[in-house]
Amino acid sequence: MTAVEPKPAVAQETFDSLNPATDEVVGTYPVHTAEQVGEAVARAREASRWWASLGFDGRAERLRRWTATITRRMTELGEVVQRETGKPAGDAQLEIVLAIEHIAWAARNARKVLGRKRRPAGLLLSNHSATVEYQPLGVVGVIGPWNYPVYTPMGSITYALAAGNTIVFKPSEYTPGVGKWLVDTFAEVVPEYPVVQLVTGFGATGAALVGAGVDKIAFTGSTATGKKIMAAAAETLTPVIIEAGGKDPLIVDADADLDAAADAAVWGAFSNSGQTCIGVERVYVHEQVYDTFLKKVMELTDKVKPGVQYGPMTMPAQLDVVRRHISDALARGGRALTGGKDAVGDRYVAPTVLVDVPEDSEAVREETFGPTMTIAKVRDMEEAIEKANATRYGLASTVFSRQNGPRIAARLRAGMTSINAPFSFAGMASLPFGGIGDSGFGRIHGPEGLREFSRPKAVARQRFTAPIQLTSFSRTEKTEKLVRTLVTALYGRGAKG
Ligand code: NAD
C-alpha cells in the first residue's frame, strides 16, 4: 500500500531527484500545487479526529509498529538516503538509528508528559479541583531539509504524531524519495486513514503548506527561509517552530583530553561534508594547549578523504558559499593548514582547517555548511566564551574540559551543549533540541517537543459551594473583609527583616 497522495487535476508538473555523486536520476516526483496541498490538509483534518480518538495507547501501539518496520528495513531506507544525499552507509544508518530512538521515546512517554494531571487549586479556591491536559493541535505541516532527511523531519513528525496530530510532510526537493519512503511505511502500518501525507515540490509547495490552514508549521532549514515562513504564517496567525542554521563553536580548555577534543573537532566539522546544522564550524583553544591540539587535528585530518569518510556536497549551490568563505578567510590574513583555495571541487570539498582568521570574516560569522573549520587561540575560557557567543546564531556547542565543562556550558548562548563528546544531546530523546537567535525557536524532542505539538487545556471544577463567594453579586462586605484579612495574613508580611 502506498501513501495517499493528492490526485492531479491537470497534467502534473514533475521534478527529478538526483544522486549528487553521479547526477543520475533516482526518482521523479510531482510538483504539488497549492490546490493539491489544500486537499491534503483537508484530508489530514478529517483523519485527525480518528487519530486523536485512538488515545495515547492506541497511537503508541501504531508508532511501535512503525518503529519495528523502519528498524527491520533500515538498510533499505539507508540506501534511499545514500542515493539522494551521497552520504556513506554508516552515516545514513546513524541518522536512522537516532530517529528510531526518538519514535520509541515519543510513543512511550506521550501519556506521561501530556496526559491529564492535577494542579493545586490554591487557598482561595480550595473548594475546586484543577487539572491540565495537553490536547493535539490538529494538523501539523512539516517542512524538511535534505542534510539529515530522516533524523531531522522525524524530530517533528514523531513527536507531533505521538501528541495526536496528523501530518502533511513536505520534504526537501533534494530528498523527496526519503520522504516518500517514510510516508509509505507509515501508511503500511496505519492503513485506515491518511494520518501522514506527502506533498512534494520546491519552495512554492512549502509556501502553500504554510498558507493552507494547518494548526502549526514545523520548519527545519535555512534561516533565510525560516524568516519567510514566519512572515507568511503571520497572515493567518499560524504558529511556527523554526529549526534553522548554526555556526557552532567547540571550546577546548587547558585541562581537556586533547585526543578526544581533536577527534570531536575533526568529526564534528567534516562528517556529512560539514552539512550538519550542529556541525563544528569554529574552534577556540586555550593557548596552553593550542599547538598540541592543532597537531592532533592535523594528524587526524590527514586520514579524512572526501568520497570515503564523507560524500559530495548534496546541494551544488553550496559549493560557491564554501569557496567564498575560504577565499575571504585567506584574503584577510587567514592560513589554510590543509585544504584551502583548491579544496572546492566540482562535487567534493577537501577538509579545510583555517587558522588566524579574523573574527569578523564570513568564515567565522556565516554558516559555511561545508567541511571546514576555523581554529583560534584564546588566552582563557572567558575569551573563549565571549567569542563563542559573538554570533547571531545559537544552535549547539561543544566543550572539552575535565574540570570546567558544566560551568562553561551554562554560559554558552546556545540551545544545546555537549561536554567532552560531540553531539551527544542529539541522541538523547529526553533532551529538547532547538536554537535561539538566528538558529530559530521552539523545541523538538523530549517532553518539550511533545508539548510543542499540543495545547494546554486547563479545567477548574467546583467540588462544593464555598462559604466565601467571591464571584457573585451576592458577595457581602463581610466576605470582602474576611478575604482581605486572610490575604494579608498570608502575604502581607513581605520579606523577612
Ligand atoms: P532551505 O531553507 O533551502 O529549505 C528547507 C525546506 O524549505 C525545503 O523543503 C524547501 O523546499 C522549503 N522552502 C523553501 N522556500 C520556502 C518557502 N518560501 N516557504 C516554505 N517552504 C520553503 O534549507 P536546506 O538547504 O534544505 O537545509 C539546510 C539548512 O537547514 C541549513 O541552514 C541547516 O543548518 C539547516 N538545518 C537546521 C537544522 C536544525 O535542527 N536546526 C537541522 C538540519 C538542517
XYZ file of C-alpha atoms and ligand atoms in Angstrom:
541
model
C 0.000 0.000 0.000
C 1.301 3.453 -0.795
C 0.565 6.746 0.874
C -2.485 8.734 -0.105
C -1.262 11.476 -2.368
C -3.103 14.360 -3.990
C -4.639 13.437 -7.352
C -3.519 15.631 -10.234
C -6.416 17.608 -11.715
C -4.420 18.624 -14.789
C -1.154 17.408 -16.280
C 1.125 17.249 -13.277
C 4.436 19.059 -13.402
C 7.272 16.894 -12.075
C 10.879 17.203 -10.944
C 13.780 14.780 -10.754
C 15.715 13.752 -7.695
C 19.408 13.244 -8.500
C 22.236 11.304 -6.918
C 24.681 14.126 -6.063
C 27.675 11.811 -6.525
C 26.759 10.928 -10.134
C 23.879 13.184 -11.245
C 21.939 10.023 -12.038
C 18.154 10.489 -11.829
C 16.978 8.386 -8.883
C 13.320 9.366 -8.876
C 10.684 11.670 -10.356
C 8.090 13.352 -8.184
C 5.100 15.637 -8.656
C 5.332 19.372 -8.019
C 2.185 19.650 -5.942
C 0.127 22.782 -6.444
C -1.418 24.958 -3.746
C -4.785 23.379 -4.512
C -3.413 19.866 -4.028
C -1.700 20.888 -0.805
C -5.041 22.297 0.389
C -6.731 18.974 -0.412
C -4.078 17.076 1.535
C -4.615 19.333 4.547
C -8.392 18.809 4.318
C -7.881 15.019 4.324
C -5.464 15.360 7.244
C -8.100 17.346 9.126
C -10.612 14.506 8.721
C -8.039 11.904 9.704
C -7.055 13.908 12.773
C -10.357 13.124 14.519
C -9.701 9.396 14.207
C -6.031 9.612 15.137
C -6.811 11.739 18.210
C -9.586 9.331 19.222
C -7.099 6.443 19.435
C -5.676 7.982 22.581
C -2.113 7.659 23.816
C -2.116 3.874 23.938
C -3.656 3.353 20.502
C -1.200 5.766 18.933
C 1.762 4.332 20.833
C 0.904 0.878 19.586
C 0.899 2.072 15.954
C 4.078 4.083 16.427
C 5.741 0.947 17.815
C 4.728 -0.913 14.656
C 6.256 1.845 12.559
C 9.440 1.727 14.660
C 9.682 -2.026 14.034
C 9.145 -1.603 10.282
C 11.817 1.085 9.977
C 14.196 -0.951 12.131
C 13.724 -4.118 10.082
C 14.146 -2.222 6.807
C 16.917 0.093 7.986
C 19.292 -0.972 5.199
C 16.684 -0.271 2.526
C 15.991 3.204 3.950
C 19.730 3.797 4.260
C 20.119 3.098 0.552
C 17.430 5.658 -0.310
C 19.221 8.206 1.907
C 22.563 7.405 0.266
C 21.158 7.689 -3.245
C 19.713 11.146 -2.603
C 22.385 12.677 -0.358
C 25.548 10.785 -1.308
C 26.454 10.172 2.347
C 28.271 6.952 3.370
C 26.208 3.964 4.545
C 27.405 4.315 8.159
C 26.238 7.928 8.339
C 22.860 7.067 6.810
C 22.478 4.305 9.382
C 23.411 6.650 12.228
C 20.644 9.128 11.464
C 18.110 6.311 11.061
C 19.104 4.738 14.378
C 18.735 8.076 16.158
C 15.323 8.640 14.566
C 14.199 5.179 15.727
C 15.240 6.060 19.275
C 13.090 9.189 19.079
C 9.938 7.461 17.794
C 10.209 4.871 20.543
C 10.672 7.544 23.225
C 7.821 9.745 21.981
C 5.444 6.764 21.854
C 6.451 5.607 25.336
C 6.311 8.999 27.041
C 3.415 10.889 25.437
C 0.847 9.875 28.062
C 3.139 10.701 30.966
C 4.027 14.137 29.581
C 0.712 15.171 28.020
C -1.923 13.266 29.971
C -4.296 14.927 32.427
C -2.688 15.982 35.710
C -3.979 17.628 38.850
C -2.704 21.053 39.828
C -3.106 22.799 43.196
C -6.253 24.971 43.243
C -4.868 27.457 45.794
C -6.221 28.524 49.161
C -8.862 30.996 47.930
C -10.359 28.394 45.610
C -9.728 25.339 47.744
C -13.277 24.121 47.098
C -12.190 23.461 43.490
C -10.090 20.841 41.786
C -7.790 21.868 38.963
C -6.428 19.825 36.047
C -4.405 20.430 32.943
C -4.016 18.212 29.926
C -2.261 18.690 26.604
C -4.547 18.214 23.617
C -3.485 17.765 19.983
C -3.367 20.839 17.748
C -4.942 19.049 14.765
C -2.877 19.129 11.569
C 0.849 19.865 11.592
C 2.705 20.854 8.416
C 6.309 19.639 8.467
C 8.817 21.199 6.059
C 12.194 19.473 5.990
C 15.769 19.947 4.755
C 17.977 17.487 2.863
C 21.060 17.154 5.080
C 19.566 14.671 7.571
C 16.411 13.744 5.664
C 15.336 11.086 8.193
C 16.515 12.355 11.574
C 15.548 15.986 11.143
C 11.912 15.856 9.972
C 11.251 12.830 12.180
C 12.073 15.002 15.188
C 8.880 16.894 14.383
C 6.787 14.142 12.766
C 7.096 11.547 15.519
C 6.533 13.938 18.423
C 3.567 15.560 16.652
C 2.074 12.118 15.925
C 2.530 10.909 19.496
C 0.782 14.082 20.680
C -2.230 13.173 18.499
C -1.783 15.280 15.354
C -1.889 14.288 11.719
C 0.884 15.350 9.370
C 1.337 16.822 5.911
C 5.043 16.475 5.153
C 6.920 18.452 2.508
C 10.453 17.032 2.303
C 13.301 18.905 0.636
C 13.288 18.836 -3.167
C 16.701 17.113 -2.859
C 15.349 14.190 -0.806
C 11.725 13.506 -1.835
C 12.413 9.758 -2.072
C 13.331 9.568 1.610
C 10.136 11.472 2.461
C 8.078 9.094 0.347
C 9.663 6.039 1.937
C 8.791 7.295 5.415
C 5.217 8.219 4.486
C 4.648 4.924 2.617
C 5.868 2.784 5.517
C 3.649 4.712 7.922
C 0.678 4.007 5.620
C 1.580 0.302 5.696
C 1.236 0.143 9.460
C -1.656 2.626 9.676
C -3.739 1.939 6.558
C -7.074 3.215 7.919
C -6.685 6.970 7.364
C -4.130 9.302 5.736
C -2.513 10.224 9.059
C 0.806 11.126 7.410
C 0.713 12.507 3.865
C 3.412 13.568 1.473
C 3.469 16.670 -0.704
C 6.486 17.241 -2.923
C 7.922 20.169 -4.812
C 10.032 23.260 -4.307
C 9.698 26.329 -2.088
C 6.291 27.193 -3.561
C 4.826 23.880 -2.360
C 6.227 24.580 1.105
C 4.780 28.095 0.989
C 1.390 26.637 0.016
C 1.524 24.379 3.072
C 2.238 27.384 5.309
C -0.886 29.100 3.966
C -3.122 26.018 3.902
C -4.712 26.440 7.323
C -2.619 23.925 9.258
C -2.507 24.309 13.040
C 1.267 24.576 13.216
C 4.253 24.607 10.882
C 7.399 22.784 11.961
C 10.139 24.048 9.700
C 13.750 22.887 9.542
C 16.032 24.592 7.053
C 17.925 27.790 6.475
C 17.458 30.959 8.493
C 16.508 32.906 5.359
C 13.647 30.522 4.542
C 12.624 30.429 8.200
C 12.120 34.202 8.148
C 9.969 33.983 5.011
C 7.882 31.220 6.571
C 7.323 33.139 9.774
C 6.266 36.253 7.837
C 3.822 34.225 5.720
C 2.468 32.370 8.763
C 1.745 35.692 10.468
C -1.021 36.309 7.893
C -3.100 33.512 9.406
C -1.569 33.566 12.921
C -0.328 30.034 12.264
C 2.254 29.180 14.948
C 5.664 28.055 13.764
C 8.710 26.219 15.051
C 11.860 27.317 13.298
C 14.848 24.960 13.405
C 17.386 26.906 11.372
C 21.112 27.124 10.766
C 24.058 27.429 13.098
C 27.697 28.443 13.427
C 28.518 26.160 16.275
C 31.656 26.581 18.398
C 33.800 23.931 20.061
C 35.817 25.088 23.065
C 38.977 23.371 24.289
C 40.123 24.199 27.819
C 43.700 23.780 29.084
C 42.729 20.656 31.050
C 40.895 18.941 28.178
C 41.515 15.429 26.896
C 43.160 16.662 23.707
C 42.888 13.404 21.778
C 39.143 13.314 22.375
C 38.791 17.031 21.621
C 40.696 16.759 18.335
C 38.692 13.706 17.320
C 35.426 15.531 18.071
C 36.532 18.645 16.182
C 37.529 16.658 13.095
C 34.404 14.532 13.087
C 32.125 17.423 14.039
C 33.476 19.625 11.269
C 33.935 17.163 8.403
C 31.365 14.379 8.784
C 28.491 14.637 6.314
C 30.796 17.060 4.375
C 30.132 19.590 7.117
C 26.498 19.754 6.047
C 25.270 19.490 9.608
C 23.213 22.163 11.358
C 25.000 21.331 14.624
C 28.349 20.807 12.887
C 31.524 22.275 14.372
C 32.466 25.391 12.389
C 34.578 27.380 14.882
C 37.094 26.087 17.432
C 38.512 28.138 20.322
C 41.509 26.614 22.100
C 43.302 27.626 25.302
C 46.764 28.988 24.407
C 48.486 26.465 26.681
C 47.296 23.536 24.569
C 46.809 25.236 21.199
C 49.914 23.834 19.453
C 49.388 20.281 20.674
C 45.697 20.378 19.776
C 46.457 21.710 16.294
C 49.000 18.955 15.695
C 46.473 16.303 16.694
C 43.785 17.840 14.476
C 46.159 17.831 11.506
C 47.153 14.192 12.075
C 43.516 13.133 12.121
C 42.515 15.374 9.199
C 45.234 13.760 7.081
C 43.285 10.499 7.236
C 39.940 12.026 6.197
C 39.261 11.532 2.499
C 36.313 13.045 0.649
C 34.360 10.282 -1.056
C 35.377 7.819 1.677
C 34.625 9.306 5.112
C 32.072 11.699 3.697
C 30.171 12.254 0.479
C 29.748 15.039 -2.055
C 28.048 18.340 -1.381
C 24.376 17.435 -1.716
C 23.336 20.854 -2.976
C 25.624 22.135 -5.777
C 24.926 25.812 -4.945
C 26.605 25.295 -1.557
C 29.983 24.859 -3.298
C 30.016 28.599 -4.059
C 29.322 29.506 -0.429
C 32.163 27.286 0.816
C 34.541 28.695 -1.832
C 33.584 32.267 -0.908
C 34.139 31.712 2.822
C 37.557 30.087 2.298
C 38.667 32.847 -0.126
C 37.528 35.590 2.225
C 39.382 33.987 5.158
C 42.600 33.695 3.125
C 42.295 37.168 1.629
C 42.046 38.625 5.120
C 45.164 37.047 6.542
C 43.939 33.556 7.410
C 46.024 30.487 6.600
C 44.831 27.075 5.437
C 46.816 24.337 7.177
C 45.176 21.886 4.830
C 42.634 22.298 2.042
C 42.138 25.951 1.214
C 41.796 27.587 -2.184
C 41.774 24.381 -4.217
C 39.701 22.400 -1.743
C 36.428 23.026 -3.536
C 35.988 20.684 -6.499
C 33.010 20.008 -8.767
C 31.210 17.843 -6.237
C 33.506 17.234 -3.279
C 35.256 19.622 -0.914
C 38.539 18.569 0.730
C 38.736 19.049 4.514
C 39.946 22.539 5.262
C 41.490 23.765 8.507
C 41.832 27.549 8.753
C 43.820 29.476 11.368
C 44.484 33.175 12.018
C 41.116 34.046 10.519
C 39.741 37.442 11.632
C 36.644 37.044 13.793
C 34.630 39.360 11.554
C 35.244 37.377 8.344
C 32.500 35.368 6.655
C 34.223 32.079 7.559
C 33.687 32.907 11.242
C 30.368 34.754 11.098
C 28.238 32.973 8.472
C 27.116 29.347 8.290
C 29.549 27.676 5.839
C 27.857 24.248 5.754
C 30.943 22.619 4.297
C 33.917 20.546 5.586
C 35.823 23.487 7.013
C 36.697 24.760 10.473
C 38.440 27.804 11.842
C 40.705 27.308 14.859
C 41.626 30.264 17.065
C 43.885 30.607 20.111
C 42.387 32.195 23.253
C 44.000 33.489 26.462
C 41.474 31.862 28.756
C 37.963 30.480 28.879
C 36.471 33.960 29.381
C 37.705 34.917 25.932
C 36.564 31.574 24.501
C 33.045 32.081 25.863
C 32.893 35.672 24.662
C 33.979 34.733 21.135
C 31.787 31.638 21.019
C 28.792 33.790 21.951
C 29.578 36.586 19.480
C 27.248 35.228 16.823
C 23.671 35.860 15.779
C 23.167 32.078 15.691
C 22.784 29.938 18.811
C 22.086 26.328 17.972
C 24.571 23.989 19.659
C 28.073 23.986 21.106
C 30.697 21.626 22.479
C 33.073 21.984 25.421
C 36.131 19.903 26.250
C 37.338 20.341 29.825
C 37.930 17.879 32.652
C 37.022 20.334 35.412
C 35.061 23.249 33.975
C 32.638 21.693 31.478
C 29.322 22.478 33.204
C 30.444 25.984 34.210
C 31.414 26.872 30.626
C 28.346 25.141 29.159
C 25.991 27.182 31.342
C 27.364 30.418 29.883
C 27.190 29.436 26.226
C 24.372 31.170 24.398
C 23.093 28.116 22.541
C 20.109 25.804 22.780
C 22.309 22.749 23.394
C 25.800 21.984 24.635
C 27.623 18.685 24.858
C 30.582 18.248 27.176
C 33.574 16.015 26.368
C 31.882 14.328 23.390
C 30.420 15.594 20.120
C 26.652 15.979 19.523
C 25.605 13.657 22.388
C 22.431 15.659 23.149
C 21.119 14.796 19.674
C 20.939 11.106 20.533
C 19.150 11.628 23.847
C 15.449 11.533 23.150
C 14.650 13.064 26.534
C 16.519 16.320 25.792
C 14.915 19.224 23.914
C 16.527 20.213 20.613
C 16.411 23.723 19.170
C 18.133 27.048 18.975
C 17.994 30.709 19.784
C 18.589 33.854 17.722
C 19.021 33.173 14.008
C 19.011 29.443 14.751
C 15.287 29.708 15.402
C 12.974 28.911 18.288
C 10.700 26.214 19.588
C 11.852 22.738 20.575
C 11.578 19.262 19.141
C 12.463 16.087 21.127
C 11.840 15.345 24.790
C 8.855 16.488 26.858
C 9.248 19.998 25.390
C 8.962 18.515 21.886
C 5.719 16.741 22.785
C 4.244 19.891 24.337
C 5.278 21.913 21.270
C 2.687 19.968 19.279
C -0.168 20.284 21.748
C -2.181 22.940 23.526
C -2.637 23.028 27.261
C -6.244 22.735 28.349
C -6.959 23.997 31.852
C -10.077 22.853 33.716
C -11.205 24.142 37.116
C -14.065 22.232 38.759
C -16.010 23.373 41.808
C -16.425 20.417 44.121
C -18.619 22.069 46.758
C -20.025 25.546 47.441
C -17.615 27.638 49.444
C -18.619 29.681 52.478
C -16.809 32.618 50.862
C -18.385 33.530 47.496
C -16.161 35.952 45.615
C -17.552 35.798 42.094
C -21.189 36.617 42.688
C -23.264 39.760 43.207
C -24.363 38.103 46.443
C -20.888 38.846 47.829
C -21.085 40.787 51.091
C -18.851 43.379 52.716
C -18.143 40.853 55.428
C -16.775 38.409 52.854
C -14.570 41.114 51.322
C -13.170 41.972 54.736
C -12.546 38.319 55.519
C -10.633 37.882 52.256
C -8.584 40.997 52.969
C -7.644 39.656 56.400
C -6.819 36.230 55.009
C -4.601 37.524 52.178
C -2.861 39.971 54.496
C -2.091 37.180 56.940
C -0.758 35.042 54.115
C 1.246 37.503 52.057
C 1.284 40.873 53.826
C 4.399 40.466 55.871
C 6.808 40.615 52.938
C 10.403 39.558 53.103
C 11.915 38.737 56.476
C 13.627 41.657 58.172
P 16.144 25.536 2.822
O 15.722 26.628 3.717
O 16.667 25.886 1.482
O 14.940 24.537 2.551
C 14.272 23.850 3.587
C 12.876 23.489 3.128
O 12.096 24.670 2.978
C 12.819 22.762 1.798
O 11.870 21.735 1.884
C 12.349 23.860 0.842
O 11.670 23.371 -0.289
C 11.413 24.648 1.736
N 11.171 26.027 1.322
C 11.964 26.848 0.599
N 11.383 28.058 0.454
C 10.205 28.019 1.113
C 9.164 28.969 1.362
N 9.231 30.219 0.920
N 8.104 28.579 2.100
C 8.044 27.325 2.604
N 8.987 26.379 2.397
C 10.063 26.724 1.660
O 17.202 24.684 3.649
P 18.057 23.429 3.171
O 19.142 23.912 2.266
O 17.157 22.345 2.695
O 18.698 22.930 4.540
C 19.912 23.379 5.032
C 19.701 24.322 6.187
O 18.943 23.674 7.195
C 20.985 24.739 6.867
O 20.948 26.113 7.160
C 20.968 23.921 8.161
O 21.704 24.495 9.202
C 19.526 23.881 8.467
N 19.202 22.767 9.347
C 18.799 23.042 10.632
C 18.505 22.003 11.493
C 18.046 22.274 12.898
O 17.537 21.369 13.522
N 18.185 23.471 13.430
C 18.600 20.679 11.055
C 19.008 20.428 9.769
C 19.293 21.490 8.917
